[in-house]
PDB file of C-alpha atoms in Angstrom:
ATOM      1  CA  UNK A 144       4.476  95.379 138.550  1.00 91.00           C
ATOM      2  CA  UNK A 145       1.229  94.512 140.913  1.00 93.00           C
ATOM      3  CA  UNK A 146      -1.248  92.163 139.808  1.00 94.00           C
ATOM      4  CA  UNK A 147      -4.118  91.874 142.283  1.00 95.00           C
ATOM      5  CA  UNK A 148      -7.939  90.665 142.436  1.00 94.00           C
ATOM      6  CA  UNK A 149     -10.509  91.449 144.603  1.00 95.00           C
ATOM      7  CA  UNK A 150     -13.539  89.941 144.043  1.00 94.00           C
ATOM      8  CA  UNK A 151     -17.351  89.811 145.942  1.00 94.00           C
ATOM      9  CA  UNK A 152     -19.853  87.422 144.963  1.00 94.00           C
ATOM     10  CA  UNK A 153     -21.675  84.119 145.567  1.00 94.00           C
ATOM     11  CA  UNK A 154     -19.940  80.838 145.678  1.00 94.00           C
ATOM     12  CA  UNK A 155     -21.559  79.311 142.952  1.00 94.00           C
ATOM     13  CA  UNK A 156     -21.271  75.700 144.013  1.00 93.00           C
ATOM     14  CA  UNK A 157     -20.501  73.159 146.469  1.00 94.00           C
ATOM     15  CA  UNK A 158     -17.213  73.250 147.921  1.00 94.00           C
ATOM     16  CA  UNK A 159     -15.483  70.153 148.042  1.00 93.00           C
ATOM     17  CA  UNK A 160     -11.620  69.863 150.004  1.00 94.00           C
ATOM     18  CA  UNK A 161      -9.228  67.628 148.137  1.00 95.00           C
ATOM     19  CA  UNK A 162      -5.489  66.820 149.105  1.00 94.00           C
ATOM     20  CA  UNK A 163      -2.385  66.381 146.850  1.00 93.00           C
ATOM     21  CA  UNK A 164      -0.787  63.589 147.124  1.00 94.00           C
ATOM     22  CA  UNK A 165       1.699  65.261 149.350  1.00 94.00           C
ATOM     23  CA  UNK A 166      -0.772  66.315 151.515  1.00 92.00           C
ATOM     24  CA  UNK A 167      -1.563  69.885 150.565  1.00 92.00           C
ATOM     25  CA  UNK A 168      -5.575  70.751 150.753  1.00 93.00           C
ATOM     26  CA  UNK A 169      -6.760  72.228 147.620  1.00 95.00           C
ATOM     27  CA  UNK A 170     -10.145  73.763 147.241  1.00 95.00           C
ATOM     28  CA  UNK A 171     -11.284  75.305 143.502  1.00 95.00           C
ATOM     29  CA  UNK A 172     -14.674  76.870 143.363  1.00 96.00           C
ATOM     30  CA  UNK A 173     -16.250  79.417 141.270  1.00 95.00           C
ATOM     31  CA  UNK A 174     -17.392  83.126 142.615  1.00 96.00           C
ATOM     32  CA  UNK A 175     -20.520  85.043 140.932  1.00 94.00           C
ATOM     33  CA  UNK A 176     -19.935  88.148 140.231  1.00 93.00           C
ATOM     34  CA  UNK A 177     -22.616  90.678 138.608  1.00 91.00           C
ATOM     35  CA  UNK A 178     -21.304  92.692 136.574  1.00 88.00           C
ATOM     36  CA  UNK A 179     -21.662  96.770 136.903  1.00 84.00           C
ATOM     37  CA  UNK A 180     -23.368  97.944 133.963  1.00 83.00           C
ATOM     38  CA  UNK A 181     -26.808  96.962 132.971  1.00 83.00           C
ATOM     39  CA  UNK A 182     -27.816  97.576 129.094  1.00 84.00           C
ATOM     40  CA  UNK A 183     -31.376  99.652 129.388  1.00 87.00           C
ATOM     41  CA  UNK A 184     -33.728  96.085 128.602  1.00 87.00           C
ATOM     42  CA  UNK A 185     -31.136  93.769 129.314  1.00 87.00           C
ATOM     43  CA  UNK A 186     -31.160  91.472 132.182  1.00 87.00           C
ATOM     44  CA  UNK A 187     -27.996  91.590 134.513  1.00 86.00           C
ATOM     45  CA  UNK A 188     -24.648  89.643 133.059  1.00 89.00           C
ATOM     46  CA  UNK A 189     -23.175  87.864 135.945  1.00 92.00           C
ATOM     47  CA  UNK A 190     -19.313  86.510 135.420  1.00 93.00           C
ATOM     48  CA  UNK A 191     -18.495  83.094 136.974  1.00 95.00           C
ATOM     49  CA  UNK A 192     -14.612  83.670 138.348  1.00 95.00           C
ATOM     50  CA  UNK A 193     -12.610  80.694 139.072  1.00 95.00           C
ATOM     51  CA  UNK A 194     -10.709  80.679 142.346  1.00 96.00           C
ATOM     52  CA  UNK A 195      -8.129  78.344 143.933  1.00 95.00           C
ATOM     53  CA  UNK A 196      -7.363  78.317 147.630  1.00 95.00           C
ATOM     54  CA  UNK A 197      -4.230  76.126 149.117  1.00 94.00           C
ATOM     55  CA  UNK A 198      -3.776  74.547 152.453  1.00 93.00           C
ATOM     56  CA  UNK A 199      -4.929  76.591 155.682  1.00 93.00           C
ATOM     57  CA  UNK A 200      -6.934  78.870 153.431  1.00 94.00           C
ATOM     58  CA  UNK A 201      -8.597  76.134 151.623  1.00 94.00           C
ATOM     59  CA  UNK A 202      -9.737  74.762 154.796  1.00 94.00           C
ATOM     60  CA  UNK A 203     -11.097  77.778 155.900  1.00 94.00           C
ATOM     61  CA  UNK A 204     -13.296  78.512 153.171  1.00 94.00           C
ATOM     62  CA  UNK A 205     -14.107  74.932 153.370  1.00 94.00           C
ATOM     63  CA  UNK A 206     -15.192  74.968 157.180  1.00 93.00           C
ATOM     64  CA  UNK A 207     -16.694  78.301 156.690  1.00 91.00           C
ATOM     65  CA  UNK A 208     -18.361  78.889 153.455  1.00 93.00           C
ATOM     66  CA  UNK A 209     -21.303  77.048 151.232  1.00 91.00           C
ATOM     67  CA  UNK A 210     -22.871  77.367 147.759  1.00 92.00           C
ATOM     68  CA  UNK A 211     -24.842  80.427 147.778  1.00 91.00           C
ATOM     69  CA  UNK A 212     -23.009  81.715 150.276  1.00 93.00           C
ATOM     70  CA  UNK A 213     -21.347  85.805 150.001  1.00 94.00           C
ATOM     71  CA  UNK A 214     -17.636  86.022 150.186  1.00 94.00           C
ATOM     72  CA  UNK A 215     -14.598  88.141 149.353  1.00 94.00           C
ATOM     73  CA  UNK A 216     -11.520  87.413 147.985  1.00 95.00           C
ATOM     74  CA  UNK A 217      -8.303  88.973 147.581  1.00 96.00           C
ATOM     75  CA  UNK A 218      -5.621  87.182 145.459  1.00 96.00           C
ATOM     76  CA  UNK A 219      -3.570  87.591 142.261  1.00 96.00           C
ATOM     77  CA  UNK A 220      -4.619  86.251 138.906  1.00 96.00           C
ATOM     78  CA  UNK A 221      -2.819  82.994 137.548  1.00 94.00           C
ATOM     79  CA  UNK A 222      -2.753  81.842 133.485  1.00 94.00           C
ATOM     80  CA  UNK A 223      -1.315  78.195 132.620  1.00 93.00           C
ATOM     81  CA  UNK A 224      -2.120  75.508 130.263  1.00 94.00           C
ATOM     82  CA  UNK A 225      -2.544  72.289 129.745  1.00 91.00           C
ATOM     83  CA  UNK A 226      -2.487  69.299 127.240  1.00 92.00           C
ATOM     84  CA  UNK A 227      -5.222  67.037 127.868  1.00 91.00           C
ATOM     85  CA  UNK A 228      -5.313  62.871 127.220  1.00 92.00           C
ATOM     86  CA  UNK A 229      -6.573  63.806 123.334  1.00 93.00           C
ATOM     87  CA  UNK A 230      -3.611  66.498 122.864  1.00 92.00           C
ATOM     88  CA  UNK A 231      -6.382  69.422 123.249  1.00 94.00           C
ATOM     89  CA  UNK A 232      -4.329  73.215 124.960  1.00 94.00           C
ATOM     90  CA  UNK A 233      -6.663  73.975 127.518  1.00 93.00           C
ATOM     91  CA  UNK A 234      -6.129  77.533 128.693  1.00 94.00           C
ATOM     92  CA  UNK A 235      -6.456  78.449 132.002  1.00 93.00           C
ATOM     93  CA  UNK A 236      -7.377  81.916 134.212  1.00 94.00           C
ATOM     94  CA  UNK A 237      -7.821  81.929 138.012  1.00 95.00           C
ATOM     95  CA  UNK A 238      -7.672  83.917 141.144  1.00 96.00           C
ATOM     96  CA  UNK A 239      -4.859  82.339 143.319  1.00 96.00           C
ATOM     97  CA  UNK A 240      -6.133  83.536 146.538  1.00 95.00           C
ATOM     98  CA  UNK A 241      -3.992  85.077 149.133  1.00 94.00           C
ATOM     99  CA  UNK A 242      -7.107  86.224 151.876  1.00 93.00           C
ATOM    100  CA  UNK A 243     -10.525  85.506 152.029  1.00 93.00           C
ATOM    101  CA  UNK A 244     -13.208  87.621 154.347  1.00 89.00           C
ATOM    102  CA  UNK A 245     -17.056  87.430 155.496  1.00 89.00           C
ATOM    103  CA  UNK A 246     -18.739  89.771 153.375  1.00 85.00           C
ATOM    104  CA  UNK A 247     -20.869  91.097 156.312  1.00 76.00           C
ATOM    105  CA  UNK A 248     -24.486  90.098 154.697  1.00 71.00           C
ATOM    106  CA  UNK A 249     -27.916  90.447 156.137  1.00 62.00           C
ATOM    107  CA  UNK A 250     -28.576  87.210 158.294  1.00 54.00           C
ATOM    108  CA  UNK A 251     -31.428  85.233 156.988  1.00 55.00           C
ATOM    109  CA  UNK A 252     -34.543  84.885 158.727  1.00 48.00           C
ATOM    110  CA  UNK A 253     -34.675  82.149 161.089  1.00 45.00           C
ATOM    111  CA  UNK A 254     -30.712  81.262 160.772  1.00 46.00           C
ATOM    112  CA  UNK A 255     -27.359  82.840 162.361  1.00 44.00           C
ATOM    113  CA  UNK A 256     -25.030  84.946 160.179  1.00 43.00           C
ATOM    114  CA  UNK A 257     -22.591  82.643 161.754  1.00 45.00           C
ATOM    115  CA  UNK A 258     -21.859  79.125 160.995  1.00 47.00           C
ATOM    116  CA  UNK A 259     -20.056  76.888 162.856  1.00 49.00           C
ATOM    117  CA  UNK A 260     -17.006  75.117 161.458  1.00 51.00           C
ATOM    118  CA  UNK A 261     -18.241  71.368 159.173  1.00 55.00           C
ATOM    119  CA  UNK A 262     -17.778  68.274 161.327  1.00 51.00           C
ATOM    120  CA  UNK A 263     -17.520  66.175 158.029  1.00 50.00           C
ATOM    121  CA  UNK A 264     -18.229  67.335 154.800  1.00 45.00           C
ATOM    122  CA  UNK A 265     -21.402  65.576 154.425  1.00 43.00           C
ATOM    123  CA  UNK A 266     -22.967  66.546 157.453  1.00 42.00           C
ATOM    124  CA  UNK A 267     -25.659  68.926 157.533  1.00 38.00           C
ATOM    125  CA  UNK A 268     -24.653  72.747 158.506  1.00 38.00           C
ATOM    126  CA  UNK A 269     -25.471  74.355 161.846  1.00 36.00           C
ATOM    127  CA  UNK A 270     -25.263  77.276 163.106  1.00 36.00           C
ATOM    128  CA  UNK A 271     -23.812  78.370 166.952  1.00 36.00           C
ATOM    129  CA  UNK A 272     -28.050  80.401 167.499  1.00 40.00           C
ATOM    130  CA  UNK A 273     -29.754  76.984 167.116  1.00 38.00           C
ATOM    131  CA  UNK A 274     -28.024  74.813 169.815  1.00 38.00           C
ATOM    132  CA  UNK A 275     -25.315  73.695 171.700  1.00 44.00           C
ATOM    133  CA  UNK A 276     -23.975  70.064 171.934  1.00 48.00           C
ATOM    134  CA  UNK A 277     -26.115  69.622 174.770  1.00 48.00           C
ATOM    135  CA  UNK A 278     -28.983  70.893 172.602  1.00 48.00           C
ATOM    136  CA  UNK A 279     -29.209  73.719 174.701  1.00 51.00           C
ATOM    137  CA  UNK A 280     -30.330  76.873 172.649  1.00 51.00           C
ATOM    138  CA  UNK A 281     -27.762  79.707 172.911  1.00 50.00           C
ATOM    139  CA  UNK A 282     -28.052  83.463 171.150  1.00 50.00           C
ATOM    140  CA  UNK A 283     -24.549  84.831 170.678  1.00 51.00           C
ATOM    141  CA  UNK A 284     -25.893  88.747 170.473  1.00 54.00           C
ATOM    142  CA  UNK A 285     -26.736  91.011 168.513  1.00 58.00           C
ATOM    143  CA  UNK A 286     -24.668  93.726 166.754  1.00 55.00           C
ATOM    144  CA  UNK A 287     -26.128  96.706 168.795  1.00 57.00           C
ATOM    145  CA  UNK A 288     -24.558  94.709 172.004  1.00 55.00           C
ATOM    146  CA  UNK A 289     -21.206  95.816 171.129  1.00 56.00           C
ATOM    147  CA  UNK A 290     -19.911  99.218 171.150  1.00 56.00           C
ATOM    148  CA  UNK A 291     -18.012 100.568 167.730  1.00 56.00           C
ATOM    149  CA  UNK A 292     -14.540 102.230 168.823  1.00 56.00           C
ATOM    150  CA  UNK A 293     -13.095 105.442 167.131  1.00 59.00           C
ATOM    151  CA  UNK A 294     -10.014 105.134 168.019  1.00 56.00           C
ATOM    152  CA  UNK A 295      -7.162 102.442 167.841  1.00 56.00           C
ATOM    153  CA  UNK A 296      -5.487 103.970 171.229  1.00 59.00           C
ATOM    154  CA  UNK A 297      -4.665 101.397 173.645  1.00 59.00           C
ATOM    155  CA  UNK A 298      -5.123  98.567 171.578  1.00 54.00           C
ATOM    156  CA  UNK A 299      -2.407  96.125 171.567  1.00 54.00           C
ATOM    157  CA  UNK A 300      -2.368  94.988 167.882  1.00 45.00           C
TER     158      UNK A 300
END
């Protein structure tokens, strides 16, 4: 049997870290995903995927990753249900996610494609182009600095 997502789209919004009482980080956001096919005078349906990410991996995206922001999951869809306080089943379908990757999207103008990790959750986002701790501005490079290898020869991983 293989059950197995893998999804590209926009988190849709902000990300917010929780813990279990045991101590396990827990982040649940939502991913946009347009959908292929376009009706001929229709506007473009866009699905809102729910995604949960545990410990290390939750922290990641959380240090990592905003609202708005392009990502890439890989994971394997969950189902469960629920009883709420009123005796309501609540039915639930998520993407238990087992990797997550930078989706390799045009930098913005005026910002770095890379972001430094969050100090605090409700501290404002910098990125590593803009300064230093010393306020020093840095530039980390461009892409045409680096040279793309062919071939995995020699390379000890």
């Amino acid at each position: 049997m293989l059950n197995r997502v893998i999804l590209m789209g926009r988190i849709a919004q902000d990300l917010e870290l929780r813990q279990t009482p045991s101590g396990s980080s827990v982040l649940t956001f939502s991913i946009a995903v347009d959908r292929g096919y376009v009706k001929q005078g229709e506007e473009r349906q866009t699905d809102f995927i729910t995604c949960v990410a545990w410990n290390q991996r939750a922290e990641f995206i959380n240090n990592y990753f905003s609202k708005g922001r392009m990502i890439a999951v890989e994971g394997q869809l969950r189902t469960r249900n629920y009883d709420d306080k009123n005796g309501t089943k609540h039915y639930v379908t998520e993407v238990l996610v087992d990797s997550v990757s930078f989706t390799g999207e045009p930098k913005q103008q005026g910002s770095s494609s890379y972001s430094q990790p969050k100090a605090n959750a409700g501290a404002p986002r910098q990125s590593y182009a803009e300064t230093t701790p010393s306020n020093e501005p840095v530039s980390i490079g461009e892409l045409g600095d680096f040279e793309e290898i062919l071939s995995d020869d020699g390379v000890p991983f």
